[in-house]
Structures are given as structure tokens and as C-alpha cells.
Short mmCIF file of C-alpha atoms in Angstrom, two decimals:
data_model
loop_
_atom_site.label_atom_id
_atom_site.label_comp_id
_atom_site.label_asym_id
_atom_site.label_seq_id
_atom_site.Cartn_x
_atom_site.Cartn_y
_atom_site.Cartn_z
CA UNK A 1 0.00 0.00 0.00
CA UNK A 2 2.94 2.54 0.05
CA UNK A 3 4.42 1.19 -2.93
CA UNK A 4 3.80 3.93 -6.14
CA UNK A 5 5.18 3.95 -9.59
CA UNK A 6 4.56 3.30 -13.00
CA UNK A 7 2.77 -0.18 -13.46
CA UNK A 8 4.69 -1.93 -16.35
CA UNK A 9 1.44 -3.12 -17.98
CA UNK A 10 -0.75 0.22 -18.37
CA UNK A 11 2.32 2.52 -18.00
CA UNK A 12 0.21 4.53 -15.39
CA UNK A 13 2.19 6.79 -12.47
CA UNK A 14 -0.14 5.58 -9.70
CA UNK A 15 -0.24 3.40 -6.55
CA UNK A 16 1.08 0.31 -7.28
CA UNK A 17 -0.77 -2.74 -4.55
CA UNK A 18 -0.85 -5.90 -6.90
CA UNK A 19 0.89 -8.51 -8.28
CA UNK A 20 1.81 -9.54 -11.55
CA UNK A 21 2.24 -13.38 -12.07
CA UNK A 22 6.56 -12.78 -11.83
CA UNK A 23 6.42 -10.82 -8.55
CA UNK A 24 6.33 -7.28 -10.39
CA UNK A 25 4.02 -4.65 -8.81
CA UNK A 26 1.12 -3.20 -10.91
CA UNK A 27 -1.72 -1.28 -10.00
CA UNK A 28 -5.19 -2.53 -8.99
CA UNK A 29 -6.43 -2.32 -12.11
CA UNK A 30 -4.61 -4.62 -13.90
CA UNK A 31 -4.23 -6.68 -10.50
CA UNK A 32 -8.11 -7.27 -11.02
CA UNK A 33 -8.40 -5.70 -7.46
CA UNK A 34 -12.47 -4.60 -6.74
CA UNK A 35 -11.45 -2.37 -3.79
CA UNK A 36 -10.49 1.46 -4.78
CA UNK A 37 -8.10 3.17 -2.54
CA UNK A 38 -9.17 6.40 -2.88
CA UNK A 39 -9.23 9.09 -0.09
CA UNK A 40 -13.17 10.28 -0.19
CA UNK A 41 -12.33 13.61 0.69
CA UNK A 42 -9.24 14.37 -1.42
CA UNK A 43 -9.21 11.79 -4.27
CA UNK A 44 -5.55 10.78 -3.58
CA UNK A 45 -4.56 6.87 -4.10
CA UNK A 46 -2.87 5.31 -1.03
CA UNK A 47 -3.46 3.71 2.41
CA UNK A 48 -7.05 4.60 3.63
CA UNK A 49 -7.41 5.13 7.25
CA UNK A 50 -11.11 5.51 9.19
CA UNK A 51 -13.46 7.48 7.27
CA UNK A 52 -11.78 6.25 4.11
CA UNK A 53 -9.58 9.42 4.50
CA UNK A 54 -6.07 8.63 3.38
CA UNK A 55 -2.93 9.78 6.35
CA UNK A 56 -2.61 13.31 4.88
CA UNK A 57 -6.61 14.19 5.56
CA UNK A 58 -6.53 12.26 8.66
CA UNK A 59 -3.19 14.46 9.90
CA UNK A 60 -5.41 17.96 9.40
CA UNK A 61 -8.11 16.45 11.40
CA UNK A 62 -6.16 15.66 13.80
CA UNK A 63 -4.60 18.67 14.60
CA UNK A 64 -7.83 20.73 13.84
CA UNK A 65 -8.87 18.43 16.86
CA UNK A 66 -6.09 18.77 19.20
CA UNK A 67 -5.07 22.79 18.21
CA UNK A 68 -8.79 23.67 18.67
CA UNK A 69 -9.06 26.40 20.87
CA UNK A 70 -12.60 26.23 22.17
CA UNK A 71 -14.41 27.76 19.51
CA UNK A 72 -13.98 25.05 16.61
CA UNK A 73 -11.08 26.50 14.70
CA UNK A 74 -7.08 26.09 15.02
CA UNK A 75 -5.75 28.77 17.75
CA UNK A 76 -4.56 31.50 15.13
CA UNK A 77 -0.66 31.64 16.79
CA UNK A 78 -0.94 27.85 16.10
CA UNK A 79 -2.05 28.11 12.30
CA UNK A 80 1.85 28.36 10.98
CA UNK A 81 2.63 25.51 12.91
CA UNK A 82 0.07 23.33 11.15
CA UNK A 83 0.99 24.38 7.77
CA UNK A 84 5.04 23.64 8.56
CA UNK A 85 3.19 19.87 9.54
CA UNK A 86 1.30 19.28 6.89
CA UNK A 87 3.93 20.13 4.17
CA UNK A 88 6.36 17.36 5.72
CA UNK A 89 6.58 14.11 4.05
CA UNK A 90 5.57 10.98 5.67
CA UNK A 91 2.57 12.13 7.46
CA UNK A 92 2.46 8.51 9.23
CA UNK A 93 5.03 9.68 11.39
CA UNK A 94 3.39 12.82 12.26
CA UNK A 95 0.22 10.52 13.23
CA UNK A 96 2.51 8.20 15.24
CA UNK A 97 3.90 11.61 16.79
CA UNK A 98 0.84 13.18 17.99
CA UNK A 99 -0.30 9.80 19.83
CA UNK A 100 2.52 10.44 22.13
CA UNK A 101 0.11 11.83 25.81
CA UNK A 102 2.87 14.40 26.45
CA UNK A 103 2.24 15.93 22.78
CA UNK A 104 -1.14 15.73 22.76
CA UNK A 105 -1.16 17.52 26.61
CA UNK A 106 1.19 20.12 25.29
CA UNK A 107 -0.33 20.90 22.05
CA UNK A 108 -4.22 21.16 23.49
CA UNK A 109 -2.56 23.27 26.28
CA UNK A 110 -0.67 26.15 23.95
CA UNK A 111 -3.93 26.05 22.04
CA UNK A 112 -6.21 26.70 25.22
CA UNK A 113 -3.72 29.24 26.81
CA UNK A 114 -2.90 26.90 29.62
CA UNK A 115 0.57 26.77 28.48
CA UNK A 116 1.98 30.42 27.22
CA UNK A 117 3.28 30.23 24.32
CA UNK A 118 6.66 31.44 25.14
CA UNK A 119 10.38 29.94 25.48
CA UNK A 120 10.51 30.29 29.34
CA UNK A 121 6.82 28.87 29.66
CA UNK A 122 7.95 25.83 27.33
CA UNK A 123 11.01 25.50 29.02
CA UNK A 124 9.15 24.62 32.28
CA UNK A 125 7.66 21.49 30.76
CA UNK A 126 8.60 17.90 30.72
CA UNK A 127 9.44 15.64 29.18
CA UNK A 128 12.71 17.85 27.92
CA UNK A 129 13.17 16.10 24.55
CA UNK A 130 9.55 16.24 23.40
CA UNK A 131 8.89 19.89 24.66
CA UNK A 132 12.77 20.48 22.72
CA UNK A 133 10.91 18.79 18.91
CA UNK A 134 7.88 20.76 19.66
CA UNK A 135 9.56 23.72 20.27
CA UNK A 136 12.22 23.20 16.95
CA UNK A 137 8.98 23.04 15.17
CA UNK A 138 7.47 25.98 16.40
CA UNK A 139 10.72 27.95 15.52
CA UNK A 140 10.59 26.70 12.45
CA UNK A 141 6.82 27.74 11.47
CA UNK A 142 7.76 30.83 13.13
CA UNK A 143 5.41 30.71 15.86
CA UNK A 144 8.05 31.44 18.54
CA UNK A 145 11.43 33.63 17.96
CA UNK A 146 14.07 31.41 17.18
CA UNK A 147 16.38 30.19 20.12
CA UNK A 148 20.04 28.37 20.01
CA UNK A 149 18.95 24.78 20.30
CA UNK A 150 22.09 23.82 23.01
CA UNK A 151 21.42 27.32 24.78
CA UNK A 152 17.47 26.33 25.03
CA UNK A 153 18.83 22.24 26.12
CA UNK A 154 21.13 24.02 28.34
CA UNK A 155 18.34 26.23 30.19
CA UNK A 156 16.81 23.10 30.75
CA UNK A 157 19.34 21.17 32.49
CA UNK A 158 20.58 23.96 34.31
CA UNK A 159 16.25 24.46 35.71
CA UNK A 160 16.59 21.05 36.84
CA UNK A 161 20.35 20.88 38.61
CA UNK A 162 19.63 24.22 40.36
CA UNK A 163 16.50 22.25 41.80
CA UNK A 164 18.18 19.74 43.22
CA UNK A 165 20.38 21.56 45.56
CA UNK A 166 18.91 21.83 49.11
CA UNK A 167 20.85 25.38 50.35
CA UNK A 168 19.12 27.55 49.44
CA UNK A 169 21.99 30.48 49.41
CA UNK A 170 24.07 27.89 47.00
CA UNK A 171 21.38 27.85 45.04
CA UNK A 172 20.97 31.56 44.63
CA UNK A 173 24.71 31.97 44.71
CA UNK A 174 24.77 29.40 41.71
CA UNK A 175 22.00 31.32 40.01
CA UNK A 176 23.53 34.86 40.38
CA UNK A 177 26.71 33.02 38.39
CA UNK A 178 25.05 31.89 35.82
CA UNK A 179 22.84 34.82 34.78
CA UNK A 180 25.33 37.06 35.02
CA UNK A 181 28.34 35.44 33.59
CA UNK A 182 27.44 32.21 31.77
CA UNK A 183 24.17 33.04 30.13
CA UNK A 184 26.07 36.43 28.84
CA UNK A 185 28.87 34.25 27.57
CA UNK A 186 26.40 31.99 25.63
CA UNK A 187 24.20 34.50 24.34
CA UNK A 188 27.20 36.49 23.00
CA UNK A 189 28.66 32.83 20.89
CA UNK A 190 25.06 31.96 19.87
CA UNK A 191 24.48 35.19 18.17
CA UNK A 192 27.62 34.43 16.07
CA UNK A 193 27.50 30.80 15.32
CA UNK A 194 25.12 28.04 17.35
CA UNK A 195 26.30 27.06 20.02
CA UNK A 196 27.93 23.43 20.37
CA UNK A 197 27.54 20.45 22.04
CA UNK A 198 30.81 20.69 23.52
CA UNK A 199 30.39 24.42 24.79
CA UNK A 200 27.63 23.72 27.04
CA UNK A 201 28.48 20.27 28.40
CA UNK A 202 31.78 22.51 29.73
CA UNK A 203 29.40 24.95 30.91
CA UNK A 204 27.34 21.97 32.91
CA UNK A 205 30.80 21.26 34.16
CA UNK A 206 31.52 24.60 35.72
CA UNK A 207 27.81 24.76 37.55
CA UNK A 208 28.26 20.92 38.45
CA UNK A 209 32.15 21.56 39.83
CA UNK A 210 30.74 25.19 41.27
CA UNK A 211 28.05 23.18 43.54
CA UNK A 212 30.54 20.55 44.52
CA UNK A 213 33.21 23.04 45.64
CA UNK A 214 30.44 25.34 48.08
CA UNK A 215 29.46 21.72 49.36
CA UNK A 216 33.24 20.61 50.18
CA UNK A 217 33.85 23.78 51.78
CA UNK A 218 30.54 23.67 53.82
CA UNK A 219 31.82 20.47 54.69
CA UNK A 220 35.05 22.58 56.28
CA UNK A 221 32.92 24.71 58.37
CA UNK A 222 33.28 27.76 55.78
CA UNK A 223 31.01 29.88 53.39
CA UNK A 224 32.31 31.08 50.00
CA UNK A 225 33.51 35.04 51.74
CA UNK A 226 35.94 33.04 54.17
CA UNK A 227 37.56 30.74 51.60
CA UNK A 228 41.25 30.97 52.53
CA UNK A 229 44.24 29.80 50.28
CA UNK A 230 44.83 26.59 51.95
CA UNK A 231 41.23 25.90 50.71
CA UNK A 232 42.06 26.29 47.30
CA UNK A 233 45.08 24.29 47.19
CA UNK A 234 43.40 21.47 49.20
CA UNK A 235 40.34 21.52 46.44
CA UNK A 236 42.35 21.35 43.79
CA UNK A 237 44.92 18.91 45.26
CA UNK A 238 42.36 15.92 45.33
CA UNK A 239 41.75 15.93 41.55
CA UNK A 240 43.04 18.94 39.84
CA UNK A 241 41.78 17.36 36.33
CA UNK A 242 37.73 16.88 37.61
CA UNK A 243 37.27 19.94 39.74
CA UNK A 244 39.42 22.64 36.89
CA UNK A 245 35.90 23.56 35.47
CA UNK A 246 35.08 25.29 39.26
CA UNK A 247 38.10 27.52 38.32
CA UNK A 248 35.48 30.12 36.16
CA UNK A 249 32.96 29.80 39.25
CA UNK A 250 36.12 31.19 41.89
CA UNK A 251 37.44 33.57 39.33
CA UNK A 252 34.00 35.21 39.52
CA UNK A 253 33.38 35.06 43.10
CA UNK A 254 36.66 37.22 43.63
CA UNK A 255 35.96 39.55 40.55
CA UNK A 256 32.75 40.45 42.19
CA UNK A 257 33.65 40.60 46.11
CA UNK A 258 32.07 37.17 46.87
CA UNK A 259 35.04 36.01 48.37
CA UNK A 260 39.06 36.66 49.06
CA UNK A 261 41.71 37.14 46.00
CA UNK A 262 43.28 34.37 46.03
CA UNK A 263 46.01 32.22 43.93
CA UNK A 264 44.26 29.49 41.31
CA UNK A 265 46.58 26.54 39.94
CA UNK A 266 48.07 27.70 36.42
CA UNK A 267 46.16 25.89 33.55
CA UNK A 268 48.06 23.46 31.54
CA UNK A 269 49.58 25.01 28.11
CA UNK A 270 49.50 22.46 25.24
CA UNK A 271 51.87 23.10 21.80
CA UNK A 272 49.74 23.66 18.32
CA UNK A 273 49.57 20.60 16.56
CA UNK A 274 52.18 20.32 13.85
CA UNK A 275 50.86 22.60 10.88
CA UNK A 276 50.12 21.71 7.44
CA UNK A 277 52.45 22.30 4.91
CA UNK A 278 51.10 23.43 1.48
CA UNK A 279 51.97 20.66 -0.74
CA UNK A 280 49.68 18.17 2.10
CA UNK A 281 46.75 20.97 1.56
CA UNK A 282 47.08 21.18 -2.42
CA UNK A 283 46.83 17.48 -2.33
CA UNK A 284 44.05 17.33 -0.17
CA UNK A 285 42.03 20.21 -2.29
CA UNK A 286 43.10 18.28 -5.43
CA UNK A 287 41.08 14.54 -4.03
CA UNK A 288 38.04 16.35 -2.52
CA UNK A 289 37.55 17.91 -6.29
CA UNK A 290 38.21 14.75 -7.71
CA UNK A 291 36.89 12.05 -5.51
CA UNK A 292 33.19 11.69 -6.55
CA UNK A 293 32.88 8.47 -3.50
CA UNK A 294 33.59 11.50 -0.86
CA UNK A 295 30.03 12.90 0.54
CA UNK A 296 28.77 16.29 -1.57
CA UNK A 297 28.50 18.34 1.73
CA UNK A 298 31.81 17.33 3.25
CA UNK A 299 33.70 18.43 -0.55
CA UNK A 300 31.69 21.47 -0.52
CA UNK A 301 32.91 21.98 2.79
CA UNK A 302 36.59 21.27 2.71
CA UNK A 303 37.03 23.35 -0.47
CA UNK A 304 35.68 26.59 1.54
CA UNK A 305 38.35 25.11 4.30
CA UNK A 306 41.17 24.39 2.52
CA UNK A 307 41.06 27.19 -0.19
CA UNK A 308 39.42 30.18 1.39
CA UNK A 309 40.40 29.42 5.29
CA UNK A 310 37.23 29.55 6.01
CA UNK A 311 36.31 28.27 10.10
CA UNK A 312 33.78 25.51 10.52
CA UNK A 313 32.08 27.75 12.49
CA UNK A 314 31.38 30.63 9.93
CA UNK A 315 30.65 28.34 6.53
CA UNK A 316 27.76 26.58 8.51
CA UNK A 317 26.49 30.19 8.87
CA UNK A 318 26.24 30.92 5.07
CA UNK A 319 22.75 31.11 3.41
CA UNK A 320 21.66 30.19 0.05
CA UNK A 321 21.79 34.11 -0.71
CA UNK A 322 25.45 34.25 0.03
CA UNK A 323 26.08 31.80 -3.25
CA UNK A 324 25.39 33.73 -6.27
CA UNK A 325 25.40 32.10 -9.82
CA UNK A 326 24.88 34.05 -13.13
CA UNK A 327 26.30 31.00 -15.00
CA UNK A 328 29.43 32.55 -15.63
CA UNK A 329 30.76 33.04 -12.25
CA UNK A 330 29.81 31.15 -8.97
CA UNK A 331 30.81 33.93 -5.92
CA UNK A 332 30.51 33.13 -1.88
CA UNK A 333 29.78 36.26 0.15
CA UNK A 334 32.69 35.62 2.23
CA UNK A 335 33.20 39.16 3.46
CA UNK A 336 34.11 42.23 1.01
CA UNK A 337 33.85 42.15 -2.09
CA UNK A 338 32.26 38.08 -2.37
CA UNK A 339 34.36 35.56 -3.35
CA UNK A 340 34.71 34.04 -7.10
CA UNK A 341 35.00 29.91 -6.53
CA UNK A 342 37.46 28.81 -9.55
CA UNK A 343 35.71 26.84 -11.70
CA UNK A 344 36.23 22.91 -10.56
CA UNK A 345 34.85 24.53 -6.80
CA UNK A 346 32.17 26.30 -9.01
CA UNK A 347 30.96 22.49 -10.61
CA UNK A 348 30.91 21.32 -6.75
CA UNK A 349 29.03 24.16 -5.20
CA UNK A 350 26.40 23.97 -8.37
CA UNK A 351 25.66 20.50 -7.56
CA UNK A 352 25.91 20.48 -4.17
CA UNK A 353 22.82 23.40 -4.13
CA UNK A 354 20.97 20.93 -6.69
CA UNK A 355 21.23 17.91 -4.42
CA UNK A 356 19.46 19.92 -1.61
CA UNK A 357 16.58 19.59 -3.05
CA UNK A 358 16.52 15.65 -2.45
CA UNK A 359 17.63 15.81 1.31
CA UNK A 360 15.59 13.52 3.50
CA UNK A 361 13.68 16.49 5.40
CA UNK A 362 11.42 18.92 4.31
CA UNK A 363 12.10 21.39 6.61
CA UNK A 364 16.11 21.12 6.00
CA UNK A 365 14.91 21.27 1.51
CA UNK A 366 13.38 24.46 2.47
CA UNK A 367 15.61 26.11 4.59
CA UNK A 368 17.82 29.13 3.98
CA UNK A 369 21.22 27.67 5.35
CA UNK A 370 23.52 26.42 2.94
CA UNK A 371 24.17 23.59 5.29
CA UNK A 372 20.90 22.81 7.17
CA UNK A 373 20.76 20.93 10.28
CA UNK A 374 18.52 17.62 10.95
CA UNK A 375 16.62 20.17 13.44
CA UNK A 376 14.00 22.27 11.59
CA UNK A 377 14.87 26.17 11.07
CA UNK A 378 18.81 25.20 12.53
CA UNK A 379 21.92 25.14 10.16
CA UNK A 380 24.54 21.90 10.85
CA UNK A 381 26.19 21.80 13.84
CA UNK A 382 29.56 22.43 13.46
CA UNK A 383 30.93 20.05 15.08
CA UNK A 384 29.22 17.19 13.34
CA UNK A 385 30.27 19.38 10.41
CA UNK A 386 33.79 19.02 11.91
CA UNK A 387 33.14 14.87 12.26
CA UNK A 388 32.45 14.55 8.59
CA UNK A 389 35.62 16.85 7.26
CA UNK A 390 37.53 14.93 9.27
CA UNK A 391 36.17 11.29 8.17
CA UNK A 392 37.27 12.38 4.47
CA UNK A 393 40.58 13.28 6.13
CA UNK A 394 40.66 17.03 5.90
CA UNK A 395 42.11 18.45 9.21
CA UNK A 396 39.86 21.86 9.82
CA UNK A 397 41.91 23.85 12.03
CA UNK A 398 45.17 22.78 10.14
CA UNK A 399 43.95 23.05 6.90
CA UNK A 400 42.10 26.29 7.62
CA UNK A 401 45.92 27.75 9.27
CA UNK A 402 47.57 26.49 6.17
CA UNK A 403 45.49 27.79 4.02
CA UNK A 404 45.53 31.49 5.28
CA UNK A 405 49.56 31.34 6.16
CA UNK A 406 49.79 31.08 2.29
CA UNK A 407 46.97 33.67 1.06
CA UNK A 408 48.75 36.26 2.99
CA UNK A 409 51.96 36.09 1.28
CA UNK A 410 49.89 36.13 -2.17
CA UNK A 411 48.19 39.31 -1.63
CA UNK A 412 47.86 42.42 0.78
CA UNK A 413 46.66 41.43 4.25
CA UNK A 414 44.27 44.16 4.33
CA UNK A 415 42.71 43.10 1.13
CA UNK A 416 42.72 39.28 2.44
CA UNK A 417 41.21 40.40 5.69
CA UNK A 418 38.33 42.12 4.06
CA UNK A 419 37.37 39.42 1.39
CA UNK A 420 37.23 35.99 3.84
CA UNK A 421 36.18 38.11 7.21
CA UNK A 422 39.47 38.03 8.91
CA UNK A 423 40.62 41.00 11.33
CA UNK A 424 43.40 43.43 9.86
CA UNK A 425 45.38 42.32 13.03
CA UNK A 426 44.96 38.79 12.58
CA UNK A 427 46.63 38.83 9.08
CA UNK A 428 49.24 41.19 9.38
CA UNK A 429 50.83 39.13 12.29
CA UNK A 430 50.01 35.81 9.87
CA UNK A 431 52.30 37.63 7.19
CA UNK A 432 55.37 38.58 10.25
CA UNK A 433 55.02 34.69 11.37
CA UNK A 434 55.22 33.36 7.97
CA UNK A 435 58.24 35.88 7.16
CA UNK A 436 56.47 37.88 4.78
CA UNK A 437 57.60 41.72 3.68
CA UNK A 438 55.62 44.70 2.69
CA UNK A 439 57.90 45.92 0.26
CA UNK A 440 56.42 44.06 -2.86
CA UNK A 441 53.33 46.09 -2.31
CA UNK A 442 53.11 49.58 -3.47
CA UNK A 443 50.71 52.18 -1.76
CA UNK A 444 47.66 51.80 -3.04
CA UNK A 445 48.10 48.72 -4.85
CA UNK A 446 45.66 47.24 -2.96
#
């Protein structure tokens, strides 16, 4: 019954639920099938549920019937989020979704009023990973602002950890830290690129390693303003590796009075990895434009890496506006002026924009990212964007180094700085380290 085509006796496109006498499907027609299989309400061929409605008619019932806010019509804020759910594919596993009690309690909530429809009212609910899909979707539709999907998972976690600690004055103490100085932190890196996994499960570490510390030195008879020195080198004694993350909790205790200025273990300085050399990079370049077996996204990817030293965490920021084609000339808005892609990176980035339009998820065909995430309305994380350069064996950070060591010895740092988004500061001292000279460039040459 999900099985569509074109049956190879009549040569019509249609649902395909016989068979022929080899195995072949074919439709019911020439199966000699008396049943039709067609919705009553829409005409389409396919799986009829009750009411002969096929899954598509049966999905706008059902969330006329659970978005209904008490006078028989879809809750207006709620209308965008039905259309985003009706244009996905599959809408069998939007049925088997919205059979789930916590959905259906959420969704006839926000539609009554009994939930808010905000971030912070959401936030408050449970289960955390059904309210965190419902609330992707609703970002997506645009029914709420959208949020940094590790900062929102984060806000979370941190609601119910703060919970679970029984003093109350480390709890507000822990609070105060956290609004203050973390949630600034986070803010300020989400508005520039989302937010990884990574930076927030150090973050958990900090509040987790801040809680244990005002325990331990309960435990000593003291409150945070009497810490002494022989505190912090016991603490840190015990297991300087585990209870390092508490070091951004005591810095900020003694930046803002909470307690004595006192000495903090040194952190451990490790030596850049060894860097690229060019000839490693030009090979590398030359196999992801040659190497059709390599994944699409990860070429596309490496090539903005290795040839424009471009971070991970900027290319998964690009839109489909910042690739412009006039079938002459592929550019990348890169910074100022964009960016021409020579003409084998050109072929890649043309076909790479094609194949979007056969990615599994609706949501990800139709967004505006140039590398969508699997969550609606969110580009790729980039650290799973990071995973998948380096499975095709393309170093980021060392290619990326590599890559701009080399452009600034082939053209004015200034100039470099304001095509790929570099600071003036950043390449000039990239030109000193790689022994470049300023001689070769006449004023106003560039």
C-alpha cells in the first residue's frame, strides 16, 4: 500500500498494490483488485485510514482536533505551525507523533492558553526532549522567535540541577553566576554561530564543579567570603583534572567581592599541533575535487576550508543568498567584495545546491542555510560538520591555518582580511610569522 510507480502493464504513475504473475508490482487495475483506494475527501490513491480518508486528511483532522481552541477553529498563533506539519513528508510519522500523551497535553494546552506560548513557559515542561521537537517546530513555522537549540537544552538542564540543591543560598549563589556570567557568555557565541555540544556540556561542568566546591567547603565549616588559600590548594589537590571547570565559578566570586583574592593553579599550556604544509593541503584540495565516493557536503565543505580558510564555524552560517550564480561566475559572500569559486569549486558548489533539493527532510529542503541541520529552522552543527571533514581526512583547524599562512603572502593582508572576514590584526601578524615583507606592495596597490 505505500508502494507507487509506474505499473509496467498500463504505463500509469499511480499506486502500485498488486501482483503480476513474476512478482512485479502493478496497480489494482490490472491486478483485477475490486477495492479502490481512494481518499473520499481528497481523491488521492494510497493507504485509507477511518473514514476512508487517506494519512494526509486524517493528519489535518487531527490537529484541527487537538489545536482547537474552544471555539472550533485552530488557535490563530498555532495556524503556521500546522501548515510547517502538513507540508512534511511521511505524514504517518506525524500521526505516530501526535499519539505520544505528552504531545497531545502540550499541544491542546498552547492552544487553550494553559501553556503560554513562550520559550521560558515551554522550558518549564517535561518531558525535555519532546517539549525540545515541539519547540524546533514551532521555531521553524515561526510561531516562537528562534532560540540556540544547546542554549534552550542548556536552560533546561541547568532548571533542573539548580532544583536539586537543598541550600538555598548555594542555590541563589549558583543562580547569580550563571545569569550574570554564563548566560552572557552563551548569548554572545550563539548570536555568532550556534552554540555546540561541547560548549555547554563545559558549561554543565563549571555549575556541576561550582556546587561541589560550596558543598566541600561547607563540609570545612566555611562559606564562600571566608575561603582561605589553603582551601584552594586542598580543592584542587584531590583531583586537579575533575574539579578545573570550578576555576570560572572562583574567578568570579573574587571579581565580584564574593570572596578573598586568592592564587588558582596555572592551567596546563598544550603546543599547536604540527601545521600543514602546502603541498599536504594542495593534495588534499586536489582529491576532494576529484573524488566523486567522498560525501557532496563534506567536498563542498573542505574546499571553503582548505582554499578560502574559512572556520567551521562561519561556513555553517552561510545562506543560500550568500552563493550567487549568473552562470558565468559562482561567488561566496565571504566578506568584502564576495568571493569568485574557480571553476572545478564552481561544478561542486552547483551541484551540491541541486542535491538539496533531495535531502531527507522537508524542513532542511526548504531552509535558507547552505548547510541545514537535521533540526528544523537550525543550520549543521559544526561540530558534526567538523566529524564529517575529518572522516574524508581534511584536518579543519590545520587546513584552515595552512590555508591562510599562504593567502597572505599572495596578496595584501588588508585586502585578504576584508574578502574571507578576517581581522586586519589577525593577518598582518600571519604575514610577520610566515616571514612575509611589505615591500612588494606599493601604496595603493591594494
Amino acid at each position: 500500500m505505500r508502494v507507487r510507480g509506474s505499473c509496467p502493464k498500463c504505463r500509469t504513475d499511480r499506486l502500485l498494490p498488486g501482483l503480476d504473475t513474476v512478482g512485479n508490482s502493478i496497480c489494482r487495475d490490472c491486478a483485477g483488485i475490486t477495492r479502490d483506494f481512494f481518499c473520499d475527501r481528497c481523491g488521492f490513491e494510497g493507504l485509507l485510514l477511518g473514514g476512508r480518508l487517506c494519512e494526509r486528511c486524517t493528519l489535518v483532522d487531527t490537529l484541527a482536533r487537538l489545536l482547537d481552541d474552544g471555539t472550533g477553529h485552530v488557535a490563530r498563533p498555532l495556524q503556521p505551525l500546522v501548515t510547517t506539519l502538513l507540508k512534511m513528508d511521511r505524514p504517518k510519522s506525524r500521526l505516530i507523533w501526535l499519539r505520544n500523551p505528552n504531545v497531545v497535553r502540550l499541544l491542546r494546552g498552547l492552544a487553550t492558553g494553559t501553556i503560554p506560548l513562550t520559550h521560558d513557559e515551554l522550558h518549564q515542561e517535561t518531558p525535555w526532549r519532546t517539549v525540545a521537537h515541539l519547540r524546533d517546530l514551532m521555531m521553524d513555522s515561526g510561531v516562537l522567535p528562534p532560540v540556540d537549540r544547546q542554549l534552550m537544552l542548556y536552560q533546561r538542564w541547568l532548571t533542573e540541577r539548580l532544583a536539586g540543591i537543598e541550600d538555598s543560598e548555594h542555590r541563589q549563589l549558583l543562580r547569580h553566576f550563571v545569569t550574570w556570567h554564563q548566560m552572557r557568555r552563551l548569548r554572545a557565541k550563539a548570536e555568532k554561530a550556534p552554540l555546540g555540544r561541547s560548549q555547554t556540556n563545559h558549561t554543565k561542568q563549571e555549575v556541576t564543579q561550582a556546587g561541589a566546591f560550596l558543598a566541600w567547603l561547607a563540609s570545612r565549616g566555611r562559606a564562600v567570603g571566608q575561603c582561605q588559600q589553603a582551601d584552594i590548594d586542598a580543592w584542587h589537590t584531590e583531583s586537579l583534572a575533575t574539579r578545573r571547570p570550578s576555576q570560572s565559578f572562583l574567578r568570579w566570586c573574587m571579581k565580584t567581592g564574593r570572596m578573598p583574592r586568592l592564587t588558582l593553579p596555572p592551567a596546563v599550556i598544550t603546543q599547536d599541533p604540527e601545521p600543514l604544509h602546502q603541498h599536504r593541503r594542495l593534495a588534499m584540495l586536489r582529491r576532494v575535487l576529484n573524488d566523486d565516493s567522498l560525501p557532496l557536503r563534506a567536498r563542498v565543505a573542505a574546499a571553503l576550508v582548505l582554499l578560502y580558510a574559512q572556520p567551521v564555524s562561519r561556513i555553517v552560517r552561510l545562506t543560500i543568498d550568500d552563493v550567487t550564480d549568473d552562470e558565468t561566475t559562482v561567488t561566496v559572500q565571504l566578506g568584502d567584495p564576495p568571493s569568485p569559486l574557480p571553476e572545478p569549486v564552481a561544478d561542486l558548489m552547483r551541484a551540491y545546491i541541486q542535491s538539496r533539493q533531495h535531502l531527507p527532510y522537508a524542513s532542511s529542503r526548504s531552509s535558507q542555510w547552505l548547510f541545514p541541520g537535521r533540526q528544523p529552522g537550525q543550520p549543521m552543527n559544526p561540530v558534526s560538520l567538523q566529524v564529517h571533514l575529518r572522516e574524508i581526512g581534511v584536518p579543519p583547524q590545520r587546513g584552515r591555518t595552512s590555508a591562510i599562512r599562504q593567502l597572505v603572502l599572495q596578496a595584501p593582508a588588508p585586502v585578504i582580511a576584508k574578502a574571507l572576514g578576517y581581522h586586519n590584526k589577525t593577518t598582518t601578524r600571519l604575514v610577520t610569522e610566515a616571514g612575509g615583507t611589505w615591500s612588494r606592495y606599493a601604496p595603493g596597490d591594494h
